[in-house]
Short mmCIF file of C-alpha atoms in Angstrom, two decimals:
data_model
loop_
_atom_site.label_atom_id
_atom_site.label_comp_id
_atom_site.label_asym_id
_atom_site.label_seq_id
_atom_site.Cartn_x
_atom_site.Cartn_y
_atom_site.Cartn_z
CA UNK A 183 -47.79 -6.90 -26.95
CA UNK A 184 -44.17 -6.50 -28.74
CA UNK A 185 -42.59 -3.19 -29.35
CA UNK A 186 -39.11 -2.06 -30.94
CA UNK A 187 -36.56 -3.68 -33.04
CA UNK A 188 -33.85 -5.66 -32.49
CA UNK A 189 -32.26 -5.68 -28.80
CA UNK A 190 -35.04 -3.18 -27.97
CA UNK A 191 -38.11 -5.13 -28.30
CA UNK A 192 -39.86 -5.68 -24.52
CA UNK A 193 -42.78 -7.05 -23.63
CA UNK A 194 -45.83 -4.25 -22.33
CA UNK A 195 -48.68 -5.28 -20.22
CA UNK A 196 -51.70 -3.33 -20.54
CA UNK A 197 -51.21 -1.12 -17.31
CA UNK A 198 -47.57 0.05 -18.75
CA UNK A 199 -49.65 0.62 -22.44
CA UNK A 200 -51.96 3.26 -20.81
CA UNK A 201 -48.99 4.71 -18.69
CA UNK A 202 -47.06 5.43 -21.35
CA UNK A 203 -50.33 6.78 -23.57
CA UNK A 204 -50.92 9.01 -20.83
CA UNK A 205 -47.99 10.33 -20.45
CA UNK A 206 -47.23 10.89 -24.66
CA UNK A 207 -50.88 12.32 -24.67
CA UNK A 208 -49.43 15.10 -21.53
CA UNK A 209 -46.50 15.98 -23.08
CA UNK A 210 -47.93 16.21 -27.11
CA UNK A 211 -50.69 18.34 -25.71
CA UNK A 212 -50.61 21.92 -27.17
CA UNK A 213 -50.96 23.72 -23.69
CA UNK A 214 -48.13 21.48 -22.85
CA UNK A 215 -45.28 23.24 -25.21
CA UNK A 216 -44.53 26.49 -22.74
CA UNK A 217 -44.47 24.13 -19.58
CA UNK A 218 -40.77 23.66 -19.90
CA UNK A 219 -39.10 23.19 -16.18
CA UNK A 220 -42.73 22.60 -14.71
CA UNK A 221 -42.32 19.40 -12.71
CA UNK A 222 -43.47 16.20 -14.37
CA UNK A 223 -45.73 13.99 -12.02
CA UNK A 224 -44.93 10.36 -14.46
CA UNK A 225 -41.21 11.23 -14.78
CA UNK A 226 -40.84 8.16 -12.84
CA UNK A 227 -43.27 6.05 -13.69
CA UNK A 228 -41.89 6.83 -17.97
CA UNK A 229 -38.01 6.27 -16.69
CA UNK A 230 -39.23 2.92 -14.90
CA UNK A 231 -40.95 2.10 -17.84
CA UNK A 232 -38.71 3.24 -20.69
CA UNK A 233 -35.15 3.64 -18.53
CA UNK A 234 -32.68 3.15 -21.45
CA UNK A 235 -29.30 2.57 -20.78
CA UNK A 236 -27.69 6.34 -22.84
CA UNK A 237 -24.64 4.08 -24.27
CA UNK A 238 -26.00 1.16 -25.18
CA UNK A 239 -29.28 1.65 -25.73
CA UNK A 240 -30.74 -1.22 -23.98
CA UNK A 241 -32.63 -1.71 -21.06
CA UNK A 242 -30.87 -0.53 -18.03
CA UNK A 243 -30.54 -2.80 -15.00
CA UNK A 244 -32.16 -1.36 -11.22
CA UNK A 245 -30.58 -1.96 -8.25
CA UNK A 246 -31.54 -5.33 -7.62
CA UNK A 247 -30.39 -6.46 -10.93
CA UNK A 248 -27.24 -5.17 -10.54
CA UNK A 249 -26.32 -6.83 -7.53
CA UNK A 250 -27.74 -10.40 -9.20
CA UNK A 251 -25.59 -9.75 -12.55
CA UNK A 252 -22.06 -8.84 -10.16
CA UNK A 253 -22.70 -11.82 -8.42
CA UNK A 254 -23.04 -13.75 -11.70
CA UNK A 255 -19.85 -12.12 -13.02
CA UNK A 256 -17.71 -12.94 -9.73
CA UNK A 257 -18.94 -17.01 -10.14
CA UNK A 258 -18.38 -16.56 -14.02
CA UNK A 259 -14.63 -15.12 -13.13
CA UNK A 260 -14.20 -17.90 -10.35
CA UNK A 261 -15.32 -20.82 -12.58
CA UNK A 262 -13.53 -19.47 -15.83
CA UNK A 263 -10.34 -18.81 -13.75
CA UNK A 264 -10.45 -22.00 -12.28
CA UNK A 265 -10.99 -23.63 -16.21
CA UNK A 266 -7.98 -21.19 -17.38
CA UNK A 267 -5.80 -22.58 -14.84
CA UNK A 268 -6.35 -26.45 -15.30
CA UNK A 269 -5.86 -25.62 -19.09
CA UNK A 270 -2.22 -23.65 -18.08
CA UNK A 271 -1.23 -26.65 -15.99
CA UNK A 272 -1.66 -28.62 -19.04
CA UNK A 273 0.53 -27.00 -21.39
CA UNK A 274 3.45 -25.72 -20.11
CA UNK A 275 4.94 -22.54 -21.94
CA UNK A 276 8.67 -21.59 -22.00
CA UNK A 277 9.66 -18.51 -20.29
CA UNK A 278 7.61 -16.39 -17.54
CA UNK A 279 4.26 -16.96 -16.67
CA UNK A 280 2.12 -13.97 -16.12
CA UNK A 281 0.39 -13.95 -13.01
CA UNK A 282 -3.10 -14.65 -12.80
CA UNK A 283 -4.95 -11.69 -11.44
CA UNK A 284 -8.65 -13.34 -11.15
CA UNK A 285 -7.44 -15.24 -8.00
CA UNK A 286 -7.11 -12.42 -5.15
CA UNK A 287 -5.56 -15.01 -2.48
CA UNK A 288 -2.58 -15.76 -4.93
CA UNK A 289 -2.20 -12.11 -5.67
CA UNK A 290 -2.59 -11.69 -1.95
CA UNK A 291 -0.16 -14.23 -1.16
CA UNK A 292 2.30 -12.96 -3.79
CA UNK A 293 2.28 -9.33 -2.68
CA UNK A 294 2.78 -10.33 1.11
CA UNK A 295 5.96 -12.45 -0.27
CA UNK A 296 7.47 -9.09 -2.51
CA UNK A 297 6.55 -7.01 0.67
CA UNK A 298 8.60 -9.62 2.91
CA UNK A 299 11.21 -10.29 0.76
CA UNK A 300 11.48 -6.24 0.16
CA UNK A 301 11.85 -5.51 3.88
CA UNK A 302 14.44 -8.16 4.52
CA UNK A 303 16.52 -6.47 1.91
CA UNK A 304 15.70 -3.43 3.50
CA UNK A 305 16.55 -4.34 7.03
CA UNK A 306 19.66 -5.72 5.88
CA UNK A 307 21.36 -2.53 3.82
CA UNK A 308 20.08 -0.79 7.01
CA UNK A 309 22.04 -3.00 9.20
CA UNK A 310 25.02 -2.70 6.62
CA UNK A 311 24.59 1.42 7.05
CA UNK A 312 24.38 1.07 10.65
CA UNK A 313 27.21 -0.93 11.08
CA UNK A 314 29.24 1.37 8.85
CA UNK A 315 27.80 4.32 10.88
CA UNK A 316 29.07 2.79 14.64
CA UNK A 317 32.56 2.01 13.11
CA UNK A 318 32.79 4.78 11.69
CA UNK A 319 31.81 6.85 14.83
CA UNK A 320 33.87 4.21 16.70
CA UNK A 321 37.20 5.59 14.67
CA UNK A 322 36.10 9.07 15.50
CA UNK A 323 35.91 8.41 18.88
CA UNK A 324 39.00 6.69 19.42
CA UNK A 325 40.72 9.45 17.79
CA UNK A 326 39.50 11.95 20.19
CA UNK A 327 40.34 9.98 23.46
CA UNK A 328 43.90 9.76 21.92
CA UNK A 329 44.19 13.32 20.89
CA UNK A 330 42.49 13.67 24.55
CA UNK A 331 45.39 11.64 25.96
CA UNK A 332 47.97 13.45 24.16
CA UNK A 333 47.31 16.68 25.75
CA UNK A 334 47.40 15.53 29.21
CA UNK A 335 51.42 15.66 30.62
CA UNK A 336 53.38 12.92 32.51
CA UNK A 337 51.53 10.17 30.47
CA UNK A 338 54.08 7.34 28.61
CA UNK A 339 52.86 6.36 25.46
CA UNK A 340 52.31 2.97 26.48
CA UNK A 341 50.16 4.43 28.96
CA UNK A 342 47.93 6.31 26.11
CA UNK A 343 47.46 3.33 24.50
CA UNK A 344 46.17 1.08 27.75
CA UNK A 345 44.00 4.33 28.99
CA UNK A 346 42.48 4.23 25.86
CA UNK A 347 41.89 0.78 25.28
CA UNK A 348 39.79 0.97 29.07
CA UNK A 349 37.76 3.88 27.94
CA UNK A 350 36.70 2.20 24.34
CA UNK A 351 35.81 -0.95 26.06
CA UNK A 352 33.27 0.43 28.66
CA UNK A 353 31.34 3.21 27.89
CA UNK A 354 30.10 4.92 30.72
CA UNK A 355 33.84 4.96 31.88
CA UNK A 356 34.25 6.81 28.35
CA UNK A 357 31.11 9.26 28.66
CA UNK A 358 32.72 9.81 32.45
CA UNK A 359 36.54 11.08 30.74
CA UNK A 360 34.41 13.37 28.32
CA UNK A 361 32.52 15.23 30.69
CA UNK A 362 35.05 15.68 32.94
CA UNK A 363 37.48 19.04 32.97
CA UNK A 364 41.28 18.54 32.44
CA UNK A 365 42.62 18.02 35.83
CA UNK A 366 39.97 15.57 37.23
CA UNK A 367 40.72 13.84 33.19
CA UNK A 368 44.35 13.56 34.75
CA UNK A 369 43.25 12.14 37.84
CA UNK A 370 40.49 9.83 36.15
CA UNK A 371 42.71 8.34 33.83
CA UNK A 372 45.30 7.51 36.80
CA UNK A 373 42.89 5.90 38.80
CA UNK A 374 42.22 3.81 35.90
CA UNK A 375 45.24 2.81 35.12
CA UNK A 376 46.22 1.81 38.85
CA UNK A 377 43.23 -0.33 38.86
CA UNK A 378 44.27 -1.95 35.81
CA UNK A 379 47.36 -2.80 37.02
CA UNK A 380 46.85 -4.22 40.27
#
C-alpha cells in the first residue's frame, strides 16, 4: 500500500498498517488528552516507522544507512576528483591553479612541503640572530678584557693587545682571567705571555 505525496510516499506492509492504527487509535482516544508526559510504550516503534528527517522532511537514514551513504560519498568524491583532474590536465588555464582539496595525500604532501620550507626559513633567521648575538657578545667581551688589561700596571700596550688576543682565542683561559682577583689577573696574564713567547 502507497501513502503520501511526492518525496514522501513509502511503501507500508500490513504489520507497520496496524502499528501505526494502534498507535493513532492511543493517542486520539479521549482518556488519552490529560496523559501529557505519561511515557509512551510505541514511541519507538512510531519514530522507526514514521522517523522524518525535521529539515527536509524525508525519510531519515539509521545508523547503518549512514555509514553505506558516507562510504558512497567518499568513492563518489574519489572517482569525481579523479574525473576533475584528467579534465584540468587537459586544459591548461593561465595563472594559479587552486589546489585540489578532495585528494588528502596532495594536501598532505603540500602542507609537509610549507611546514619544511617554513622551518628552513626559520632555522636560518635564527642562525642569522645567533650569529649576530655571539659577535655581538664577542665585541663586548673583548672590550672588557681590554678595559681589564688597562687597569693592570707595568703592562706595554703591545702587551695588551697579545694578552688579549690569548684570552679571546681559548676560552677557558678567558673564563680563568675573569674569575680571578687583580693580583693573581697580574700574575695570570704574565704567565701567559712568557709562554707565548718562548
Amino acid at each position: 500500500m502507497n501513502t503520501g505525496r511526492g518525496q514522501n510516499k513509502r511503501n507500508w506492509s500490513d504489520e507497520e498498517d496496524r502499528a501505526l492504527i494502534e498507535t493513532l487509535q492511543e493517542v486520539s482516544h479521549k482518556d488519552a488528552r490529560g496523559m501529557w508526559g505519561v511515557s509512551f510504550p510505541h514511541f519507538h516503534a512510531l519514530a522507526e516507522l514514521m522517523g522524518n528527517d525535521r529539515t527536509t522532511g524525508s525519510n531519515a537514514e539509521n545508523f547503518a544507512e549512514a555509514i553505506e551513504n558516507m562510504g558512497n560519498e567518499t568513492n563518489d568524491s574519489m572517482f569525481s576528483a579523479s574525473t576533475e583532474e584528467a579534465n584540468q590536465d587537459l586544459v591548461s588555464k593561465p595563472g594559479k591553479r587552486k589546489r585540489s582539496k578532495d585528494n588528502p595525500e596532495k594536501n598532505l604532501i603540500s602542507m609537509f612541503d610549507d611546514v619544511s620550507s617554513k622551518l628552513g626559513s626559520f632555522m636560518e633567521n635564527i642562525d642569522k640572530h645567533l650569529g649576530k648575538l655571539v659577535a655581538s657578545e664577542s665585541d663586548d667581551m673583548a672590550a672588557k678584557v681590554m678595559e681589564a688589561l688597562r687597569q693592570m700596571e707595568g703592562l706595554s700596550s703591545g702587551q695588551m693587545l697579545q694578552a688579549a688576543e690569548i684570552l679571546m682565542a681559548e676560552p677557558p683561559k678567558l673564563k680563568v682571567f675573569h674569575h680571578a682577583d687583580a693580583e693573581l689577573k697580574k700574575e695570570y696574564i704574565y704567565r701567559l705571555l712568557l709562554a707565548k713567547n718562548k
